Short mmCIF file of C-alpha atoms in Angstrom, two decimals:
data_model
loop_
_atom_site.label_atom_id
_atom_site.label_comp_id
_atom_site.label_asym_id
_atom_site.label_seq_id
_atom_site.Cartn_x
_atom_site.Cartn_y
_atom_site.Cartn_z
CA UNK C 1 -33.02 -5.47 -11.59
CA UNK C 2 -30.12 -3.30 -12.78
CA UNK C 3 -27.43 -4.94 -14.82
CA UNK C 4 -23.80 -4.10 -14.33
CA UNK C 5 -21.28 -3.50 -17.07
CA UNK C 6 -18.44 -5.99 -17.48
CA UNK C 7 -15.83 -5.36 -14.81
CA UNK C 8 -18.13 -3.24 -12.63
CA UNK C 9 -19.10 -6.11 -10.34
CA UNK C 10 -15.45 -7.11 -9.96
CA UNK C 11 -14.55 -3.54 -8.99
CA UNK C 12 -17.52 -3.41 -6.62
CA UNK C 13 -16.31 -6.60 -4.92
CA UNK C 14 -12.82 -5.16 -4.44
CA UNK C 15 -14.17 -1.83 -3.15
CA UNK C 16 -16.39 -3.63 -0.66
CA UNK C 17 -13.50 -5.82 0.48
CA UNK C 18 -11.35 -2.70 1.01
CA UNK C 19 -14.18 -1.06 2.97
CA UNK C 20 -14.58 -4.14 5.17
CA UNK C 21 -10.83 -4.01 5.90
CA UNK C 22 -11.27 -0.51 7.32
CA UNK C 23 -12.79 -2.04 10.44
CA UNK C 24 -9.72 -3.40 12.23
CA UNK C 25 -11.68 -4.92 15.11
CA UNK C 26 -14.44 -6.25 12.89
CA UNK C 27 -15.31 -9.79 12.05
CA UNK C 28 -13.00 -12.05 10.09
CA UNK C 29 -13.54 -11.35 6.43
CA UNK C 30 -15.05 -14.40 4.82
CA UNK C 31 -16.51 -14.82 1.38
CA UNK C 32 -19.88 -15.34 3.09
CA UNK C 33 -19.59 -11.99 4.90
CA UNK C 34 -18.42 -10.26 1.71
CA UNK C 35 -21.30 -11.78 -0.29
CA UNK C 36 -23.79 -10.71 2.39
CA UNK C 37 -22.43 -7.15 2.33
CA UNK C 38 -22.86 -7.07 -1.45
CA UNK C 39 -26.26 -8.79 -1.25
CA UNK C 40 -25.17 -11.53 -3.66
CA UNK C 41 -24.47 -15.24 -3.31
CA UNK C 42 -20.99 -16.60 -2.71
CA UNK C 43 -21.30 -18.26 -6.12
CA UNK C 44 -21.64 -14.78 -7.63
CA UNK C 45 -18.30 -13.83 -6.06
CA UNK C 46 -16.68 -16.91 -7.53
CA UNK C 47 -17.86 -15.97 -11.01
CA UNK C 48 -15.43 -13.05 -10.78
CA UNK C 49 -12.66 -14.48 -8.59
CA UNK C 50 -11.60 -18.12 -8.25
CA UNK C 51 -10.72 -17.63 -4.57
CA UNK C 52 -10.51 -15.11 -1.76
CA UNK C 53 -6.76 -15.04 -2.42
CA UNK C 54 -7.51 -13.74 -5.93
CA UNK C 55 -9.62 -10.99 -4.40
CA UNK C 56 -6.67 -9.90 -2.25
CA UNK C 57 -4.44 -10.10 -5.32
CA UNK C 58 -6.85 -7.73 -7.06
CA UNK C 59 -6.41 -5.24 -4.21
CA UNK C 60 -2.64 -5.71 -4.36
CA UNK C 61 -2.63 -5.01 -8.09
CA UNK C 62 -4.55 -1.80 -7.46
CA UNK C 63 -2.13 -0.78 -4.69
CA UNK C 64 0.95 -1.54 -6.77
CA UNK C 65 -0.25 0.15 -9.94
CA UNK C 66 -1.39 3.24 -8.02
CA UNK C 67 1.72 3.62 -5.89
CA UNK C 68 4.25 2.91 -8.62
CA UNK C 69 2.31 5.12 -11.04
CA UNK C 70 2.61 7.95 -8.50
CA UNK C 71 6.30 7.19 -7.97
CA UNK C 72 6.90 7.40 -11.72
CA UNK C 73 5.15 10.76 -11.81
CA UNK C 74 7.27 12.03 -8.90
CA UNK C 75 10.53 10.92 -10.51
CA UNK C 76 9.47 12.51 -13.81
CA UNK C 77 8.56 15.81 -12.11
CA UNK C 78 11.50 16.07 -9.68
CA UNK C 79 15.10 16.07 -10.88
CA UNK C 80 16.61 16.44 -7.42
CA UNK C 81 17.11 12.96 -5.87
CA UNK C 82 16.60 14.20 -2.32
CA UNK C 83 13.33 15.92 -3.29
CA UNK C 84 12.22 12.71 -5.05
CA UNK C 85 12.92 10.73 -1.89
CA UNK C 86 10.97 13.15 0.31
CA UNK C 87 8.01 13.26 -2.10
CA UNK C 88 7.87 9.47 -2.42
CA UNK C 89 7.96 8.96 1.35
CA UNK C 90 5.20 11.51 1.94
CA UNK C 91 3.09 10.02 -0.87
CA UNK C 92 3.37 6.56 0.70
CA UNK C 93 2.17 7.88 4.06
CA UNK C 94 -0.66 9.87 2.48
CA UNK C 95 -1.76 6.82 0.45
CA UNK C 96 -2.16 4.89 3.69
CA UNK C 97 -4.13 7.70 5.31
CA UNK C 98 -6.54 7.85 2.36
CA UNK C 99 -6.85 4.05 2.11
CA UNK C 100 -6.98 2.58 5.63
CA UNK C 101 -8.32 -0.81 4.52
CA UNK C 102 -5.53 -1.16 2.00
CA UNK C 103 -3.02 -0.27 4.72
CA UNK C 104 -3.99 -3.53 6.41
CA UNK C 105 -3.02 -5.30 3.19
CA UNK C 106 0.25 -3.34 2.93
CA UNK C 107 1.36 -4.42 6.42
CA UNK C 108 0.12 -7.98 5.96
CA UNK C 109 -2.41 -7.70 8.79
CA UNK C 110 -5.30 -8.58 6.49
CA UNK C 111 -3.35 -11.52 5.07
CA UNK C 112 -3.03 -13.53 8.28
CA UNK C 113 -4.45 -17.01 7.70
CA UNK C 114 -4.54 -16.40 3.94
CA UNK C 115 -2.39 -17.98 1.23
CA UNK C 116 1.35 -17.55 2.00
CA UNK C 117 2.01 -16.23 -1.51
CA UNK C 118 0.01 -13.10 -0.63
CA UNK C 119 2.39 -12.19 2.20
CA UNK C 120 5.34 -13.02 -0.05
CA UNK C 121 3.98 -10.58 -2.62
CA UNK C 122 3.67 -7.81 -0.03
CA UNK C 123 7.25 -8.53 1.10
CA UNK C 124 8.34 -8.07 -2.53
CA UNK C 125 6.38 -4.82 -2.60
CA UNK C 126 8.37 -3.54 0.40
CA UNK C 127 11.61 -4.55 -1.35
CA UNK C 128 10.53 -2.60 -4.44
CA UNK C 129 9.84 0.45 -2.25
CA UNK C 130 13.34 0.17 -0.77
CA UNK C 131 14.82 -0.17 -4.27
CA UNK C 132 12.91 2.95 -5.30
CA UNK C 133 14.37 4.88 -2.36
CA UNK C 134 17.83 3.54 -3.22
CA UNK C 135 17.50 4.79 -6.81
CA UNK C 136 16.37 8.26 -5.73
CA UNK C 137 19.10 8.48 -3.10
CA UNK C 138 21.73 7.27 -5.58
CA UNK C 139 20.61 10.11 -7.84
CA UNK C 140 21.04 12.51 -4.91
CA UNK C 141 24.56 11.15 -4.34
CA UNK C 142 25.41 11.60 -8.01
CA UNK C 143 24.17 15.19 -7.71
CA UNK C 144 26.54 15.72 -4.75
CA UNK C 145 23.66 16.16 -2.29
CA UNK C 146 24.63 13.23 -0.04
CA UNK C 147 27.36 10.66 0.38
CA UNK C 148 27.23 7.56 -1.83
CA UNK C 149 28.19 5.29 1.09
CA UNK C 150 24.93 6.14 2.93
CA UNK C 151 22.50 5.32 0.10
CA UNK C 152 21.66 1.71 1.05
CA UNK C 153 21.46 2.45 4.77
CA UNK C 154 19.18 5.45 4.23
CA UNK C 155 16.95 3.52 1.80
CA UNK C 156 16.51 0.75 4.37
CA UNK C 157 15.89 3.25 7.17
CA UNK C 158 13.25 5.11 5.12
CA UNK C 159 11.51 1.85 4.20
CA UNK C 160 11.48 0.82 7.87
CA UNK C 161 10.13 4.25 8.80
CA UNK C 162 7.28 3.97 6.28
CA UNK C 163 6.39 0.41 7.33
CA UNK C 164 6.47 1.46 10.98
CA UNK C 165 4.17 4.39 10.31
CA UNK C 166 1.75 2.13 8.42
CA UNK C 167 1.74 -0.36 11.32
CA UNK C 168 1.17 2.38 13.88
CA UNK C 169 -1.71 3.77 11.84
CA UNK C 170 -3.40 0.37 11.50
CA UNK C 171 -2.79 -0.69 15.10
CA UNK C 172 -4.25 2.58 16.39
CA UNK C 173 -7.53 1.72 14.67
CA UNK C 174 -6.65 4.33 12.01
CA UNK C 175 -6.60 7.13 14.57
CA UNK C 176 -2.90 8.10 14.46
CA UNK C 177 -2.23 9.96 11.22
CA UNK C 178 0.71 8.26 9.48
CA UNK C 179 1.88 11.56 7.97
CA UNK C 180 1.86 13.55 11.23
CA UNK C 181 5.25 15.32 11.59
CA UNK C 182 6.54 13.13 8.76
CA UNK C 183 7.93 16.00 6.71
CA UNK C 184 10.28 17.04 9.53
CA UNK C 185 11.17 13.43 10.40
CA UNK C 186 12.00 12.55 6.79
CA UNK C 187 14.15 15.68 6.57
CA UNK C 188 16.12 14.45 9.61
CA UNK C 189 16.58 11.03 7.99
CA UNK C 190 17.98 12.73 4.89
CA UNK C 191 20.42 15.15 6.60
#
């Protein structure tokens, strides 16, 4: 029997959970179903996570660290606020396309009937995304690229656009590409 290094089993649990979330019409994800998929006992899951809510929190931590790490890289690489905004929006849509199971977490679909604090955390995530857009757009206004009085409205509109695209992607059974025509649509939102 192969032994796993510390942290490997925890990562394997989270990867399996994310994979199970990629099946939008599949069975409700229970710890029993997750344990069966991993071919371990439920007790083995609980050695790594105190609850299913902690498993979802692990996915959320991965999502947040990945997305905000990419946002930091974009803001470091792009000086132009409008270009930052476009790049961030496209990255968010591409992240969803590459991670369909995690998209269900992003929109809260996977969190129905779970601990309320999980949905609250994803709501905070959306607020942080809007704040990120606001900062990039404020930079664009300071650079004379757009009017200062439109920054908050545009940040909210872009956040709503991203959330809507994520929902559409998930509700289509991951068939409708969230980034399709997005470059042109984002350009319209920023004109």
